[in-house]
Amino acid sequence: YVEQSSEDVWAAVAGSVRAALAAVDGDDASRRVAGLGFAATCSLVCLDASGKPVSVSEESDPENERNIIVWMDHRASDEAERINATNHNALRTVGG
C-alpha cells in the first residue's frame, strides 16, 4: 500500500508558496507575482462529512494521518481487472 497525509501535503504546498513569495525581490511580492501553480499525481483523498481526514490504512493510524491513496497503490488491482473485463463503453476513454 502507498499512502500519504493530506495535511502534510497541504503544509508542504503552503510552505513552498511562502518560500517562493519570500524569494521575490521587493516589499510587495504578492503584487509582483502573476501566478503560482502546482500539480499532483492522481490520488484519492478521504475525508468525512465534516472535512476531517479518514484513514485509508489497514495499520494502526489513530490520528487518521494516512488519508491519501496515491497512484502507485495497487490494493484495488482485482477490482480493476473485473471492471476492465466488462469492456464497458466508458472504458474507451479512461482506465488502463
Short mmCIF file of C-alpha atoms in Angstrom, two decimals:
data_model
loop_
_atom_site.label_atom_id
_atom_site.label_comp_id
_atom_site.label_asym_id
_atom_site.label_seq_id
_atom_site.Cartn_x
_atom_site.Cartn_y
_atom_site.Cartn_z
CA TYR A 1 0.00 0.00 0.00
CA VAL A 2 1.12 3.56 -0.69
CA GLU A 3 -0.43 6.24 1.49
CA GLN A 4 0.20 9.87 2.40
CA SER A 5 -1.19 12.57 4.68
CA SER A 6 -3.26 15.36 3.11
CA GLU A 7 -2.26 17.63 5.99
CA ASP A 8 1.45 17.00 5.22
CA VAL A 9 0.86 17.69 1.53
CA TRP A 10 -1.02 20.93 2.30
CA ALA A 11 1.71 22.08 4.72
CA ALA A 12 4.35 21.45 2.01
CA VAL A 13 2.35 23.40 -0.59
CA ALA A 14 1.75 26.33 1.79
CA GLY A 15 5.40 26.37 2.81
CA SER A 16 6.51 26.34 -0.81
CA VAL A 17 4.25 29.27 -1.67
CA ARG A 18 5.55 31.26 1.29
CA ALA A 19 9.15 30.49 0.28
CA ALA A 20 8.51 31.46 -3.35
CA LEU A 21 6.97 34.77 -2.35
CA ALA A 22 9.79 35.44 0.12
CA ALA A 23 12.33 34.87 -2.66
CA VAL A 24 10.85 37.64 -4.82
CA ASP A 25 12.78 40.89 -4.50
CA GLY A 26 10.81 43.87 -3.26
CA ASP A 27 8.45 44.79 -0.49
CA ASP A 28 5.22 43.69 -2.16
CA ALA A 29 5.85 40.26 -3.62
CA SER A 30 2.15 39.45 -3.85
CA ARG A 31 1.71 42.27 -6.41
CA ARG A 32 4.76 41.21 -8.41
CA VAL A 33 3.89 37.51 -8.80
CA ALA A 34 1.45 36.85 -11.63
CA GLY A 35 0.67 33.31 -10.58
CA LEU A 36 1.84 30.12 -8.95
CA GLY A 37 0.86 26.61 -9.92
CA PHE A 38 1.48 23.10 -8.76
CA ALA A 39 0.41 19.69 -9.96
CA ALA A 40 -0.10 16.40 -8.22
CA THR A 41 -0.37 12.84 -9.36
CA CYS A 42 -3.77 11.23 -9.35
CA SER A 43 -4.63 10.43 -5.74
CA LEU A 44 -7.70 9.78 -3.61
CA VAL A 45 -8.09 11.96 -0.50
CA CYS A 46 -10.54 10.53 2.05
CA LEU A 47 -12.44 12.92 4.32
CA ASP A 48 -15.53 12.54 6.49
CA ALA A 49 -18.68 14.66 6.15
CA SER A 50 -17.09 17.45 8.22
CA GLY A 51 -13.92 17.54 6.10
CA LYS A 52 -11.72 15.73 8.61
CA PRO A 53 -9.20 13.09 7.41
CA VAL A 54 -10.30 9.44 7.39
CA SER A 55 -7.53 6.85 7.45
CA VAL A 56 -7.17 4.50 4.47
CA SER A 57 -4.56 2.42 6.27
CA GLU A 58 -5.06 -1.13 7.46
CA GLU A 59 -2.35 -0.47 10.06
CA SER A 60 -2.89 1.46 13.27
CA ASP A 61 -3.45 5.12 12.39
CA PRO A 62 -5.20 6.67 15.42
CA GLU A 63 -4.67 10.24 14.19
CA ASN A 64 -6.11 9.44 10.72
CA GLU A 65 -2.96 10.88 9.17
CA ARG A 66 -2.73 8.48 6.23
CA ASN A 67 -5.81 9.55 4.31
CA ILE A 68 -4.49 9.60 0.74
CA ILE A 69 -4.24 6.58 -1.55
CA VAL A 70 -1.65 7.55 -4.16
CA TRP A 71 -1.48 6.49 -7.81
CA MET A 72 1.06 3.71 -7.23
CA ASP A 73 -1.11 1.89 -4.68
CA HIS A 74 -2.37 -1.36 -6.18
CA ARG A 75 -4.75 -2.57 -3.48
CA ALA A 76 -7.68 -2.47 -5.94
CA SER A 77 -5.99 -4.47 -8.73
CA ASP A 78 -8.55 -7.30 -8.59
CA GLU A 79 -11.44 -4.84 -8.76
CA ALA A 80 -9.80 -3.01 -11.68
CA GLU A 81 -9.41 -6.29 -13.58
CA ARG A 82 -13.10 -7.09 -13.09
CA ILE A 83 -14.13 -3.62 -14.27
CA ASN A 84 -11.84 -3.75 -17.31
CA ALA A 85 -13.19 -7.22 -18.20
CA THR A 86 -16.65 -5.71 -18.75
CA ASN A 87 -15.35 -3.80 -21.79
CA HIS A 88 -17.86 -1.08 -20.95
CA ASN A 89 -18.01 1.75 -23.49
CA ALA A 90 -16.84 4.27 -20.84
CA LEU A 91 -13.52 2.42 -20.61
CA ARG A 92 -12.54 3.60 -24.09
CA THR A 93 -11.55 6.99 -22.61
CA VAL A 94 -10.47 6.12 -19.03
CA GLY A 95 -8.69 3.40 -17.13
CA GLY A 96 -5.74 1.38 -18.21
#
